[in-house]
CSV table of C-alpha atoms in Angstrom, one decimal:
chain,number,residue,atom,x,y,z
A,1,MET,CA,96.1,144.8,83.1
A,2,ASN,CA,93.4,146.8,84.8
A,3,PHE,CA,93.8,149.7,87.5
A,4,THR,CA,93.0,152.9,88.4
A,5,VAL,CA,95.2,155.6,87.9
A,6,ILE,CA,93.5,158.6,90.2
A,7,ARG,CA,95.3,162.2,88.8
A,8,SER,CA,96.0,165.4,90.6
A,9,SER,CA,95.5,168.5,88.5
A,10,GLY,CA,98.9,168.9,87.7
A,11,ASN,CA,101.4,172.2,88.2
A,12,ILE,CA,104.0,174.0,86.4
A,13,VAL,CA,107.5,173.7,87.7
A,14,ARG,CA,109.8,176.1,86.9
A,15,PRO,CA,113.0,176.8,87.8
A,16,SER,CA,114.5,177.0,91.8
A,17,GLU,CA,116.5,180.3,90.7
A,18,SER,CA,116.5,182.9,88.4
A,19,THR,CA,118.3,181.4,84.1
A,20,PRO,CA,118.8,183.1,81.1
A,21,SER,CA,116.2,185.2,79.2
A,22,VAL,CA,117.6,183.9,75.7
A,23,THR,CA,116.6,182.5,72.3
A,24,LEU,CA,119.0,179.6,71.7
A,25,ASN,CA,119.5,178.3,68.3
A,26,LEU,CA,118.8,174.3,67.7
A,27,SER,CA,121.6,171.7,65.7
A,28,ALA,CA,120.7,171.1,62.3
A,29,ILE,CA,120.3,167.8,63.3
A,30,ASP,CA,117.4,169.0,66.1
A,31,LYS,CA,115.1,170.8,64.2
A,32,LEU,CA,115.0,168.1,60.5
A,33,PRO,CA,110.9,167.2,60.7
A,34,ILE,CA,110.9,164.0,61.8
A,35,TYR,CA,112.3,165.2,65.5
A,36,ARG,CA,109.6,167.4,66.4
A,37,MET,CA,107.6,165.2,68.0
A,38,ASP,CA,107.3,163.6,71.9
A,39,VAL,CA,109.4,160.7,72.9
A,40,LYS,CA,107.2,158.8,75.6
A,41,SER,CA,108.2,156.1,78.0
A,42,LEU,CA,107.8,154.8,81.3
A,43,HIS,CA,110.3,153.9,83.9
A,44,VAL,CA,109.1,151.5,86.9
A,45,PHE,CA,110.7,151.9,90.2
A,46,LYS,CA,110.1,149.1,92.9
A,47,HIS,CA,111.2,151.2,95.8
A,48,GLY,CA,110.4,155.0,97.0
A,49,GLY,CA,107.9,156.5,99.8
A,50,GLU,CA,104.8,158.4,100.0
A,51,ASN,CA,107.5,162.2,99.8
A,52,ALA,CA,108.8,160.3,95.8
A,53,SER,CA,106.8,162.9,94.1
A,54,LYS,CA,107.5,166.0,96.3
A,55,VAL,CA,111.0,164.5,96.0
A,56,ILE,CA,111.6,164.4,92.4
A,57,CYS,CA,109.2,168.0,91.8
A,58,GLU,CA,112.1,169.6,94.1
A,59,ALA,CA,114.8,168.0,92.5
A,60,LEU,CA,112.9,169.1,88.6
A,61,SER,CA,113.2,172.3,89.4
A,62,LYS,CA,116.7,172.5,90.4
A,63,ALA,CA,117.9,170.8,87.5
A,64,LEU,CA,115.8,173.9,85.1
A,65,VAL,CA,118.5,175.9,86.4
A,66,PRO,CA,121.4,174.4,84.2
A,67,TYR,CA,119.2,172.6,82.1
A,68,TYR,CA,117.3,176.2,81.6
A,69,PRO,CA,116.6,175.6,77.9
A,70,LEU,CA,114.6,172.6,79.4
A,71,ALA,CA,111.8,175.6,80.9
A,72,GLY,CA,111.6,177.0,77.7
A,73,ARG,CA,109.9,176.6,74.5
A,74,ILE,CA,110.0,176.0,70.9
A,75,LYS,CA,109.5,179.0,68.4
A,76,GLU,CA,109.7,179.1,64.8
A,77,THR,CA,111.2,182.0,63.0
A,78,PRO,CA,110.0,184.1,60.3
A,79,ASP,CA,112.0,181.6,57.8
A,80,GLY,CA,110.4,178.8,60.1
A,81,GLU,CA,113.7,178.1,61.5
A,82,LEU,CA,112.5,176.4,64.8
A,83,GLN,CA,114.5,178.3,68.3
A,84,ILE,CA,114.7,177.5,72.6
A,85,ALA,CA,112.7,180.2,73.7
A,86,CYS,CA,114.1,180.5,77.0
A,87,THR,CA,111.2,181.7,78.8
A,88,GLY,CA,111.8,179.9,82.2
A,89,ASP,CA,108.3,179.2,82.1
A,90,GLY,CA,108.9,175.4,83.5
A,91,ALA,CA,107.9,171.9,82.6
A,92,TRP,CA,104.9,170.0,83.5
A,93,PHE,CA,104.2,167.8,86.6
A,94,ILE,CA,101.4,165.1,87.9
A,95,GLU,CA,101.3,163.5,90.5
A,96,ALA,CA,98.9,160.5,90.4
A,97,TYR,CA,98.2,157.2,92.6
A,98,THR,CA,96.9,153.3,92.6
A,99,ASP,CA,94.3,151.4,94.2
A,100,CYS,CA,97.1,148.2,93.5
A,101,SER,CA,100.8,147.4,94.2
A,102,LEU,CA,103.3,147.0,91.7
A,103,GLU,CA,103.5,143.1,93.1
A,104,SER,CA,100.5,143.0,92.0
A,105,VAL,CA,100.6,143.5,88.6
A,106,ASN,CA,104.5,142.0,88.4
A,107,CYS,CA,106.3,145.3,88.6
A,108,LEU,CA,104.3,145.7,85.0
A,109,ASP,CA,106.8,143.4,83.2
A,110,ASN,CA,104.2,142.4,80.7
A,111,ILE,CA,104.6,146.3,78.7
A,112,LEU,CA,102.6,145.0,75.8
A,113,LEU,CA,99.4,145.2,78.3
A,114,VAL,CA,99.9,148.4,80.5
A,115,PRO,CA,97.5,150.9,80.3
A,116,ASN,CA,100.5,153.4,79.0
A,117,ASP,CA,97.6,156.4,78.9
A,118,GLU,CA,96.9,156.2,82.2
A,119,LEU,CA,100.8,156.0,83.7
A,120,LEU,CA,101.9,159.0,80.3
A,121,PRO,CA,100.8,162.6,81.9
A,122,THR,CA,97.9,164.8,79.6
A,123,PRO,CA,99.6,167.9,78.3
A,124,PRO,CA,98.4,171.1,81.0
A,125,PRO,CA,95.0,173.1,80.2
A,126,GLU,CA,94.3,175.3,77.0
A,127,THR,CA,94.1,177.9,79.1
A,128,TYR,CA,98.1,177.7,80.8
A,129,GLY,CA,98.6,178.8,77.1
A,130,ILE,CA,101.9,176.6,77.5
A,131,ASN,CA,103.3,173.6,75.3
A,132,PRO,CA,106.1,172.5,77.6
A,133,LEU,CA,109.6,170.4,76.1
A,134,LEU,CA,109.0,167.9,79.3
A,135,ARG,CA,106.2,166.5,80.8
A,136,ILE,CA,106.7,163.8,83.7
A,137,GLN,CA,104.0,161.9,85.6
A,138,CYS,CA,104.9,160.2,89.0
A,139,THR,CA,102.3,157.6,89.7
A,140,ARG,CA,102.7,155.7,93.4
A,141,PHE,CA,101.4,152.6,93.7
A,142,THR,CA,100.5,151.4,97.3
A,143,CYS,CA,103.4,149.2,98.2
A,144,GLN,CA,105.5,153.0,97.8
A,145,GLY,CA,107.1,151.9,94.4
A,146,PHE,CA,106.2,154.2,91.9
A,147,VAL,CA,106.2,154.6,88.0
A,148,LEU,CA,107.3,157.9,86.3
A,149,GLY,CA,105.6,159.1,82.8
A,150,ILE,CA,107.5,160.5,80.4
A,151,THR,CA,106.9,162.7,77.5
A,152,MET,CA,109.9,164.9,76.0
A,153,ASN,CA,110.0,166.5,73.2
A,154,HIS,CA,113.0,164.8,70.5
A,155,SER,CA,114.0,168.6,69.4
A,156,ILE,CA,115.6,169.5,72.9
A,157,ALA,CA,117.5,166.0,73.4
A,158,ASP,CA,118.1,162.2,71.8
A,159,GLY,CA,118.4,159.6,73.8
A,160,VAL,CA,121.8,159.7,75.9
A,161,GLY,CA,121.1,163.2,76.6
A,162,ALA,CA,117.9,162.6,78.2
A,163,ALA,CA,119.3,159.9,80.2
A,164,GLN,CA,122.2,162.8,81.0
A,165,ILE,CA,119.4,164.8,81.9
A,166,PHE,CA,117.2,162.4,84.1
A,167,ASN,CA,120.8,161.4,85.9
A,168,ALA,CA,121.5,164.8,87.4
A,169,ILE,CA,117.5,164.8,88.3
A,170,GLY,CA,118.2,161.5,90.1
A,171,GLU,CA,121.7,163.4,91.9
A,172,PHE,CA,119.7,166.3,92.8
A,173,ALA,CA,117.2,164.8,94.4
A,174,ARG,CA,119.9,162.9,96.5
A,175,GLY,CA,121.2,165.9,97.6
A,176,PHE,CA,123.6,167.4,94.9
A,177,ARG,CA,124.6,170.3,94.6
A,178,HIS,CA,125.2,170.2,91.1
A,179,PRO,CA,125.0,167.5,88.5
A,180,LYS,CA,128.2,165.1,88.2
A,181,VAL,CA,128.2,166.0,84.0
A,182,GLN,CA,128.0,169.7,83.2
A,183,PRO,CA,125.0,170.3,80.7
A,184,GLU,CA,126.6,172.0,77.2
A,185,TRP,CA,124.2,173.8,74.8
A,186,HIS,CA,127.5,173.4,72.0
A,187,ARG,CA,124.5,173.1,69.0
A,188,GLU,CA,126.8,175.6,66.5
A,189,ALA,CA,129.2,173.0,67.1
A,190,VAL,CA,127.0,170.1,64.7
A,191,PRO,CA,127.7,170.0,61.1
A,192,ALA,CA,125.2,171.4,59.5
A,193,ARG,CA,126.1,168.8,57.1
A,194,LEU,CA,125.1,165.7,59.3
A,195,ALA,CA,121.6,166.8,58.3
A,196,ARG,CA,121.7,166.6,55.2
A,197,VAL,CA,122.4,162.4,55.4
A,198,TYR,CA,119.1,163.2,56.8
A,199,GLY,CA,117.2,166.4,54.7
A,200,GLU,CA,118.8,165.6,51.1
A,201,ARG,CA,117.7,161.8,51.1
A,202,SER,CA,113.8,163.2,50.6
A,203,LYS,CA,115.2,165.6,48.1
A,204,LEU,CA,117.2,162.9,45.6
A,205,PHE,CA,115.5,159.7,46.4
A,206,PRO,CA,112.0,160.4,47.3
A,207,PRO,CA,110.5,157.8,49.9
A,208,PRO,CA,107.6,155.2,48.5
A,209,PRO,CA,104.0,155.8,49.8
A,210,ILE,CA,103.4,155.1,53.7
A,211,PRO,CA,102.1,151.8,53.9
A,212,ASP,CA,99.4,149.7,56.5
A,213,TYR,CA,101.8,146.9,56.9
A,214,GLN,CA,99.3,146.0,60.2
A,215,LEU,CA,102.5,145.4,62.0
A,216,LYS,CA,102.2,142.5,65.2
A,217,HIS,CA,103.5,143.6,68.3
A,218,ALA,CA,105.7,140.7,70.5
A,219,SER,CA,108.3,141.0,73.5
A,220,LEU,CA,111.3,138.9,73.5
A,221,ASP,CA,113.8,138.5,76.1
A,222,ILE,CA,117.6,136.8,75.6
A,223,SER,CA,119.5,135.7,78.3
A,224,GLN,CA,122.5,136.5,79.5
A,225,ASP,CA,123.7,132.7,79.2
A,226,GLN,CA,122.8,133.1,75.4
A,227,ILE,CA,124.5,136.0,75.4
A,228,ASN,CA,127.7,135.3,76.8
A,229,LYS,CA,127.2,131.9,74.6
A,230,LEU,CA,127.0,134.1,71.3
A,231,LYS,CA,130.3,136.1,72.2
A,232,ASN,CA,132.2,133.0,73.0
A,233,ASP,CA,131.5,131.4,69.7
A,234,PHE,CA,132.4,134.8,67.9
A,235,LYS,CA,135.1,134.7,69.8
A,236,GLU,CA,136.1,131.3,69.0
A,237,LEU,CA,135.7,131.9,65.2
A,238,THR,CA,137.6,135.5,64.7
A,239,GLY,CA,139.8,135.4,67.5
A,240,ASP,CA,138.0,138.8,67.8
A,241,TYR,CA,135.0,141.0,70.4
A,242,CYS,CA,132.0,141.5,69.7
A,243,SER,CA,129.1,143.4,71.9
A,244,THR,CA,125.8,142.4,73.5
A,245,PHE,CA,124.1,144.8,70.6
A,246,ASP,CA,126.2,143.1,67.7
A,247,VAL,CA,125.1,139.9,68.5
A,248,VAL,CA,121.7,140.3,69.6
A,249,VAL,CA,121.0,142.6,66.7
A,250,ALA,CA,122.2,139.5,64.2
A,251,SER,CA,120.1,136.9,65.4
A,252,LEU,CA,117.5,139.9,65.0
A,253,TRP,CA,117.7,140.4,61.5
A,254,CYS,CA,118.4,136.9,60.6
A,255,HIS,CA,115.5,135.5,62.5
A,256,ARG,CA,113.5,137.9,60.9
A,257,THR,CA,114.5,137.9,57.4
A,258,ARG,CA,114.3,133.8,57.6
A,259,ALA,CA,110.4,134.1,58.9
A,260,ILE,CA,109.1,136.5,55.9
A,261,GLU,CA,110.4,134.2,53.4
A,262,LEU,CA,111.7,136.4,51.0
A,263,GLU,CA,113.3,135.3,47.2
A,264,LYS,CA,117.1,134.8,47.6
A,265,GLN,CA,118.1,138.0,45.5
A,266,THR,CA,116.0,140.5,47.2
A,267,GLU,CA,117.5,143.1,48.7
A,268,VAL,CA,117.0,143.4,52.8
A,269,SER,CA,118.8,146.0,55.1
A,270,LEU,CA,119.3,146.9,58.6
A,271,MET,CA,119.1,150.3,59.8
A,272,PHE,CA,120.7,152.1,63.2
A,273,PRO,CA,122.1,155.1,64.8
A,274,VAL,CA,125.0,155.7,66.2
A,275,ASN,CA,126.3,158.2,68.6
A,276,ALA,CA,128.3,160.4,66.9
A,277,ARG,CA,129.7,163.0,69.3
A,278,ARG,CA,132.9,161.6,69.8
A,279,PHE,CA,133.7,161.2,65.9
A,280,LEU,CA,133.2,164.7,65.1
A,281,ASP,CA,136.3,167.0,64.9
A,282,PRO,CA,136.4,168.5,67.5
A,283,PRO,CA,134.4,166.2,69.7
A,284,LEU,CA,131.6,167.2,71.4
A,285,PRO,CA,131.9,167.8,75.1
A,286,GLU,CA,130.6,165.5,77.4
A,287,GLY,CA,127.8,167.5,79.0
A,288,PHE,CA,126.5,167.7,74.8
A,289,TYR,CA,122.8,166.9,75.4
A,290,GLY,CA,121.1,167.7,71.8
A,291,ASN,CA,121.0,164.8,68.9
A,292,CYS,CA,124.0,164.0,67.0
A,293,PHE,CA,123.8,160.6,65.8
A,294,TRP,CA,124.7,159.1,62.6
A,295,PRO,CA,122.8,156.6,60.6
A,296,VAL,CA,124.1,152.9,60.0
A,297,THR,CA,123.0,151.1,57.0
A,298,ILE,CA,123.8,147.4,56.0
A,299,THR,CA,122.7,145.9,53.0
A,300,VAL,CA,122.2,141.9,51.7
A,301,SER,CA,120.6,139.7,49.9
A,302,SER,CA,117.9,137.9,51.5
A,303,GLY,CA,119.6,134.9,50.4
A,304,TRP,CA,122.6,135.5,51.7
A,305,LEU,CA,121.5,136.7,55.4
A,306,VAL,CA,119.7,133.5,55.8
A,307,GLU,CA,122.7,131.3,54.7
A,308,ALA,CA,125.5,133.1,57.1
A,309,SER,CA,126.7,131.4,59.6
A,310,HIS,CA,125.7,134.2,62.7
A,311,GLY,CA,129.0,135.4,62.8
A,312,GLU,CA,129.4,136.4,59.4
A,313,VAL,CA,126.3,138.6,60.1
A,314,VAL,CA,127.7,140.0,63.6
A,315,GLN,CA,131.1,140.6,61.6
A,316,ALA,CA,129.1,142.7,59.0
A,317,ILE,CA,127.7,145.3,61.8
A,318,LYS,CA,130.5,145.4,62.9
A,319,HIS,CA,132.4,146.5,60.4
A,320,SER,CA,129.5,148.9,59.5
A,321,LYS,CA,130.1,150.1,63.2
A,322,ALA,CA,133.6,150.5,62.6
A,323,ARG,CA,133.8,152.8,59.3
A,324,VAL,CA,131.8,155.3,60.7
A,325,SER,CA,134.3,157.5,61.8
A,326,THR,CA,135.3,157.8,58.1
A,327,GLU,CA,131.9,158.4,56.5
A,328,ILE,CA,131.3,161.1,59.1
A,329,LYS,CA,134.5,162.7,58.5
A,330,ARG,CA,134.2,162.6,54.4
A,331,TRP,CA,130.7,163.7,54.3
A,332,VAL,CA,131.4,166.3,56.3
A,333,SER,CA,134.1,167.6,54.5
A,334,SER,CA,133.1,166.5,51.2
A,335,ASP,CA,129.7,168.5,48.6
A,336,VAL,CA,129.1,166.1,46.6
A,337,LEU,CA,126.1,164.1,47.8
A,338,ASP,CA,127.1,160.1,48.3
A,339,ASP,CA,124.9,157.7,48.2
A,340,SER,CA,127.1,154.6,48.8
A,341,GLY,CA,125.7,151.9,51.2
A,342,HIS,CA,122.3,152.1,50.4
A,343,ARG,CA,122.5,154.8,53.5
A,344,TYR,CA,119.5,155.5,51.8
A,345,ALA,CA,117.5,152.4,52.1
A,346,SER,CA,113.6,153.7,53.1
A,347,PRO,CA,113.0,152.5,57.2
A,348,PHE,CA,109.4,152.5,55.0
A,349,ALA,CA,110.0,149.0,53.2
A,350,TYR,CA,109.3,146.2,54.7
A,351,THR,CA,112.6,144.3,54.1
A,352,THR,CA,114.0,147.1,56.2
A,353,LEU,CA,114.6,147.0,59.3
A,354,CYS,CA,114.7,149.6,61.7
A,355,ILE,CA,116.4,149.3,65.3
A,356,SER,CA,116.5,152.0,68.3
A,357,ASP,CA,119.0,151.1,71.1
A,358,TRP,CA,117.6,152.1,74.7
A,359,ALA,CA,119.8,149.4,76.3
A,360,SER,CA,123.0,151.2,76.2
A,361,LEU,CA,121.3,155.2,76.8
A,362,GLY,CA,121.4,154.9,80.7
A,363,PHE,CA,118.2,155.2,82.0
A,364,ASP,CA,119.0,152.1,83.5
A,365,LYS,CA,121.4,154.3,86.7
A,366,VAL,CA,118.5,156.8,87.4
A,367,ASP,CA,119.1,157.3,91.0
A,368,TYR,CA,116.1,159.5,92.6
A,369,GLY,CA,117.5,158.3,96.2
A,370,TRP,CA,115.7,154.6,96.3
A,371,GLY,CA,117.8,152.5,93.9
A,372,PRO,CA,117.2,152.6,90.2
A,373,PRO,CA,114.5,151.3,88.2
A,374,VAL,CA,113.4,147.5,88.0
A,375,GLN,CA,112.9,148.1,84.5
A,376,MET,CA,112.1,150.5,81.9
A,377,PHE,CA,110.6,150.7,78.2
A,378,SER,CA,109.3,153.5,75.5
A,379,VAL,CA,106.0,153.9,74.8
A,380,GLU,CA,105.7,153.4,71.3
A,381,GLY,CA,102.8,154.2,69.3
A,382,VAL,CA,101.8,151.7,65.8
A,383,ALA,CA,104.9,151.7,64.3
A,384,SER,CA,104.3,152.1,60.3
A,385,PHE,CA,107.6,150.5,59.2
A,386,PRO,CA,109.2,148.1,60.7
A,387,ILE,CA,111.3,148.5,64.3
A,388,THR,CA,112.6,146.6,66.9
A,389,VAL,CA,113.8,148.4,70.2
A,390,VAL,CA,116.5,146.6,72.5
A,391,GLY,CA,115.9,147.2,75.4
A,392,LEU,CA,116.8,145.4,79.1
A,393,PRO,CA,114.2,143.1,81.0
A,394,PRO,CA,113.2,143.9,84.6
A,395,LYS,CA,115.2,143.2,87.0
A,396,PRO,CA,116.9,141.2,88.4
A,397,LYS,CA,116.4,139.4,85.2
A,398,LYS,CA,119.4,140.3,83.2
A,399,GLY,CA,120.2,139.9,78.9
A,400,ILE,CA,117.9,142.1,76.8
A,401,ARG,CA,114.6,142.4,76.1
A,402,LEU,CA,113.0,143.0,73.0
A,403,ASN,CA,110.3,145.4,72.2
A,404,THR,CA,109.3,144.1,68.6
A,405,GLY,CA,106.4,145.6,65.5
A,406,CYS,CA,108.3,144.4,63.1
A,407,VAL,CA,106.7,141.3,61.4
A,408,GLN,CA,103.1,141.1,59.6
A,409,GLY,CA,100.5,138.8,61.7
A,410,MET,CA,101.4,135.8,59.2
A,411,HIS,CA,104.8,135.5,59.7
A,412,LEU,CA,104.5,136.2,63.4
A,413,GLN,CA,104.1,132.6,64.7
A,414,SER,CA,107.0,131.8,62.1
A,415,PHE,CA,109.4,134.8,63.6
A,416,LEU,CA,109.1,133.7,67.3
A,417,GLN,CA,109.9,130.0,66.7
A,418,TYR,CA,113.1,130.7,64.7
A,419,TYR,CA,114.0,132.2,68.4
A,420,LYS,CA,112.3,129.1,70.2
A,421,ASN,CA,114.5,126.8,68.9
A,422,SER,CA,117.6,128.9,68.7
A,423,THR,CA,117.1,128.9,72.6
């Protein structure tokens, strides 16, 4: 997939009105070293106009008023604590254009061939002396469609929060005077003990060295018909309902475990985060956009997993999710570090499959005035551990798209064959 992208020099977008000049504390989760990184994503809009960059840039400027911490900078105290200095310096915005239409590259349908570096924003020149928390590149195609490349610091927002921010930018672009959901900083309400589920583990249960698995990437589409069938089968078997996430991840975990052919007694783990906002006491307000999630880990034997029915695996996932509220309350109120349930299975083990769910964050609803994106996807680097991103296929397709980097080359064909046989 080759096309030429011509970038402008870029500019700083500051809040359209004056904003508070204060220093804000991040939550215990925000400050974790594993989130001191940038998250990158691409959002493909089939329709737009010659003024799309101007509209989005102006809307960003307006959104940086209620979301003024995004226009600030991360600072470190003498004690090594991270804070946000609300300086009003702004975000970084690049306007770009290409020499082809989105149709000619099939709306970037094959995400494994997308030239990500061309569509993601480059950082400001060193002469600017700034490191923005948010960088955006709007690349216009000859068909007037456009792609937004976004780079955002993970310490300022999780996936749910980032989608909230960009939905607000879309609302300003469509003429709203205020965002529908008012942003809430509220980081002090996140119990510091929630971060210990990550931090204390490294002290008591040191992870093994990070290996080089040379994981191979694949993109798999699960149709809505397949998903509905799996849900109906589960309903007939148990009389209970389950989610799309439950059935898709259960199938993925089973197929992947069969493909890597482990000894029956080998323990395998599934790890995924759950939005913890509503499980806190009191729950966090609707507009909270910081990091707040709880890690769920399910550990079983390989033998059990490859022999279990799909419904039994779905049930195991549902039961683990149902325990989140109780586990959070026990964890927050207790001074004892609890390692029950193998919560601390190393994500670097080849026997551990990590899931990142992008399908339900809300990015698919963002509308800058020309309709929501036809597709969006995270841009992952070279994975050092088995991971799969659960996303959405390009519209008008319905269902789920799995962007996987979870098997070694020797296991890839077997993994793909299990999926082919299940359709």
